[in-house]
Coordinates of C-alpha atoms in Angstrom, one line a residue:
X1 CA -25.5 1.7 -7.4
X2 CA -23.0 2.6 -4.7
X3 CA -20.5 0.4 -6.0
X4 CA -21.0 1.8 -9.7
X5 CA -20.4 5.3 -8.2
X6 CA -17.2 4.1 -6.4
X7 CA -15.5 1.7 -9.0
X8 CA -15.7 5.2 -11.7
X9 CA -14.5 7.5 -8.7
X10 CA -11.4 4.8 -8.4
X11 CA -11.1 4.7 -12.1
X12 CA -10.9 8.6 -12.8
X13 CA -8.0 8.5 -9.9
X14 CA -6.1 6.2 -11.3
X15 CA -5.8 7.5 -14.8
X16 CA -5.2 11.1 -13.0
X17 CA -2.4 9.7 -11.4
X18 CA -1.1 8.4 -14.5
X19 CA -1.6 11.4 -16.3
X20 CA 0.2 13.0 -13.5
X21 CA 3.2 10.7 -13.2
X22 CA 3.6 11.0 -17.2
X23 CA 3.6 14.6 -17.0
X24 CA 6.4 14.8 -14.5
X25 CA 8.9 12.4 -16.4
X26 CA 8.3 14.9 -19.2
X27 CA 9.5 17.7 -17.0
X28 CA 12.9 15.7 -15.5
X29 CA 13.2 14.4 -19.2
X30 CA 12.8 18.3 -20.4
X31 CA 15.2 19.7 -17.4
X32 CA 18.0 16.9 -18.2
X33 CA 18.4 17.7 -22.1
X34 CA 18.6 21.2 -20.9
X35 CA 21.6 20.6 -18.8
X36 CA 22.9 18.3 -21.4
X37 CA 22.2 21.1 -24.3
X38 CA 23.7 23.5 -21.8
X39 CA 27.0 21.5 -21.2
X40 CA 27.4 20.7 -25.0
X41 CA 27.7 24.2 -25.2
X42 CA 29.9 24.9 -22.4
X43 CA 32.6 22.4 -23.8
X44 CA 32.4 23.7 -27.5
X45 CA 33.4 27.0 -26.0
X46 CA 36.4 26.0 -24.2

């Protein structure tokens, strides 16, 4: 029973983490196309 109870903590944690990792690539992926988005704009204007 023990081993049940361990082996589903262990798989909740991992998917977490993946969960987790995916989110923040979103993020960095969100932050670069704002700089990009930002310096498309800059170098229309000049």
């Amino acid at each position: 029973m023990k081993k049940v109870v361990f082996a589903s903590i262990a798989v909740a944690l991992i998917l977490t983490g993946c969960n987790t990792f995916r989110g923040i690539g979103q993020d960095v992926s969100g932050a670069g196309h704002a700089v990009s988005h930002t310096a498309d704009k800059a170098q229309q204007k000049i």
